[in-house]
mmCIF file of C-alpha atoms in Angstrom:
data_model
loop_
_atom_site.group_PDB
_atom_site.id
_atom_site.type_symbol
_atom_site.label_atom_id
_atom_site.label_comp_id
_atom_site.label_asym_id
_atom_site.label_seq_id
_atom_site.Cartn_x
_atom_site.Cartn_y
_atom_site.Cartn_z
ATOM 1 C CA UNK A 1 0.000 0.000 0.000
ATOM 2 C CA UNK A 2 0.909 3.593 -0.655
ATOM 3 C CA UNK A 3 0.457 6.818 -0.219
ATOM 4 C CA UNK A 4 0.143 10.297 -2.632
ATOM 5 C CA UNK A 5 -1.202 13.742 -2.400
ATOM 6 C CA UNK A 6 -4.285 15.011 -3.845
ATOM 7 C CA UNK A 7 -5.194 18.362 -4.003
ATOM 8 C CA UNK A 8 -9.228 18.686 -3.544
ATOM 9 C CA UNK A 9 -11.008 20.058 -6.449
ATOM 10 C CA UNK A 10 -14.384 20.533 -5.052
ATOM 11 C CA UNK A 11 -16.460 21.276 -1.920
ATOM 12 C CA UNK A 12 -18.225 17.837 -1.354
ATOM 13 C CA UNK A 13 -16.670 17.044 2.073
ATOM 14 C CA UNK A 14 -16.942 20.620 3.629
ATOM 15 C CA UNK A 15 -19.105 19.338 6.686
ATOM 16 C CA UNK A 16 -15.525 17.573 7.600
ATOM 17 C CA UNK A 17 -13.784 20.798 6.749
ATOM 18 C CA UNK A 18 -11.847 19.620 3.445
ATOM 19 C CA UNK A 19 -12.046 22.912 0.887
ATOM 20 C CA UNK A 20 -11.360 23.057 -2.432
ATOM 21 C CA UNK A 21 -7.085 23.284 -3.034
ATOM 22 C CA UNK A 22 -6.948 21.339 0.569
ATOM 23 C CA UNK A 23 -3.869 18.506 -0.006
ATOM 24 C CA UNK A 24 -5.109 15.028 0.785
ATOM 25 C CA UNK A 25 -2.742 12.430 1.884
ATOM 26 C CA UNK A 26 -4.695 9.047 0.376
ATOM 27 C CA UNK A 27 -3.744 5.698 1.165
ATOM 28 C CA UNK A 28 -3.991 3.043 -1.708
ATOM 29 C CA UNK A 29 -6.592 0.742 -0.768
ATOM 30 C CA UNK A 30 -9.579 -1.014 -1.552
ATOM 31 C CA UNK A 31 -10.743 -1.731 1.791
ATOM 32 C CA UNK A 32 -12.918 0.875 4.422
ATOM 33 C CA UNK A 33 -14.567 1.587 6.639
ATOM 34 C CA UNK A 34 -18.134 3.345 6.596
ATOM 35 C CA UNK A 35 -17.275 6.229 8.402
ATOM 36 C CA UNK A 36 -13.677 6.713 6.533
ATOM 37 C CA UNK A 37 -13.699 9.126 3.741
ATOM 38 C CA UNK A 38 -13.222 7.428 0.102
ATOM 39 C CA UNK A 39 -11.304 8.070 -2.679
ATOM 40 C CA UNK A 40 -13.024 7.625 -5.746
ATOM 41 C CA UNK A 41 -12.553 7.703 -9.422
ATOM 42 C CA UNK A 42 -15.062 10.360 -11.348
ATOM 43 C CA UNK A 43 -17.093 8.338 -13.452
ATOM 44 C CA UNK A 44 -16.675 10.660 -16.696
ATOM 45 C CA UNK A 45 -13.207 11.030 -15.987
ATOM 46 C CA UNK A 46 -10.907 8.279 -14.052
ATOM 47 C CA UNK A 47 -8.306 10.879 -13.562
ATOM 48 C CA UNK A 48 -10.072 12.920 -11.136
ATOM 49 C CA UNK A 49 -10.888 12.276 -8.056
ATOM 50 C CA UNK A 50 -14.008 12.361 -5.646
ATOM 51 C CA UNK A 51 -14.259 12.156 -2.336
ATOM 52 C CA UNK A 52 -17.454 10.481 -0.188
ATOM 53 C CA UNK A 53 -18.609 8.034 2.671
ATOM 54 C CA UNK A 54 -19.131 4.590 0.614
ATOM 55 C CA UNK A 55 -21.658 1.706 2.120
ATOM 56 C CA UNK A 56 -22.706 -0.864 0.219
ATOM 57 C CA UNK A 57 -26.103 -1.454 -0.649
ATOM 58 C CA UNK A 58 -28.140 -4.790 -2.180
ATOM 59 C CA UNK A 59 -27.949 -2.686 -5.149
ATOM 60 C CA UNK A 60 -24.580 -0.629 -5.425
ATOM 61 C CA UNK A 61 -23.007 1.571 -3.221
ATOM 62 C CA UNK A 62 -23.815 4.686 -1.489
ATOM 63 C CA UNK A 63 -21.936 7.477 -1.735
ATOM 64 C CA UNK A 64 -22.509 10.228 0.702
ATOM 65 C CA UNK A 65 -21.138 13.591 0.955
ATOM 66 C CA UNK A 66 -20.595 15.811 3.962
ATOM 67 C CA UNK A 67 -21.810 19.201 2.628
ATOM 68 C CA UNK A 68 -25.156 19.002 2.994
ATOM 69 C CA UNK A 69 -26.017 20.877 -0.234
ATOM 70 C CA UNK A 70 -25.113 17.661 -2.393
ATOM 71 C CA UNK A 71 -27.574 14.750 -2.340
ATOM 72 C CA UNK A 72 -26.434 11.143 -1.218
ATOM 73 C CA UNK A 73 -26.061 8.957 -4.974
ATOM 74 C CA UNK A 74 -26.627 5.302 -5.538
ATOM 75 C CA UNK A 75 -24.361 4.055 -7.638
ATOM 76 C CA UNK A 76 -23.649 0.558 -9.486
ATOM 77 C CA UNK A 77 -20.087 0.289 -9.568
ATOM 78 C CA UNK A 78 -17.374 2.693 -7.814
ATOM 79 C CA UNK A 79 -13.331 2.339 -8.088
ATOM 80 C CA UNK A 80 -12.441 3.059 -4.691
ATOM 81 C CA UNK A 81 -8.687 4.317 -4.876
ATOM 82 C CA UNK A 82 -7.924 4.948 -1.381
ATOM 83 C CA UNK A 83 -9.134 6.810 1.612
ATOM 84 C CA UNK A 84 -8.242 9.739 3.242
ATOM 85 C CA UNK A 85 -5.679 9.290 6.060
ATOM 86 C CA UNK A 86 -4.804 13.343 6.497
ATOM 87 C CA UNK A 87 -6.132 16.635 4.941
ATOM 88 C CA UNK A 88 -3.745 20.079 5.165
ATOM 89 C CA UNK A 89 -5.644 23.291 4.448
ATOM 90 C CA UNK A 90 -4.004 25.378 2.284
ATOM 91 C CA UNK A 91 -3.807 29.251 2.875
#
């Protein structure tokens, strides 16, 4: 397993205080917990990331956000990268 930097590119995960240009510190994995914050590929475009809450479902996954603005999403399939070990604000 390792680890790389991410800079966020979007205000999903504001209710746990990560801001857009905040460096992430994600750690390669597939495995999580529900309350750990997920790294996961964009669906239109694998190079970007997102960043949610995943729990499975019968049906797909759940992907939850914490700014409460953006509705939860059901989703078939996710690539989970990683998850979020460490988040430094940036000025």
């Amino acid at each position: 397993m390792g680890k790389f930097s991410y800079r966020a590119t979007d205000n999903s995960m504001s209710g746990d205080r990560i801001y857009i240009g905040d460096v992430l510190i994600i750690e390669e994995t597939q495995s999580y917990l529900p309350n750990e914050i997920c790294a996961i590929a964009n669906q239109s475009d694998i190079s970007m990331l997102e960043f949610r809450r995943v729990e499975e479902t019968e049906t797909g996954h759940r992907l939850k956000a914490s700014n409460i603005e953006i509705k939860e999403e059901i989703r078939e399939h996710v690539i989970i990268v990683g998850r979020v070990v460490m988040a430094y604000r940036t000025p």
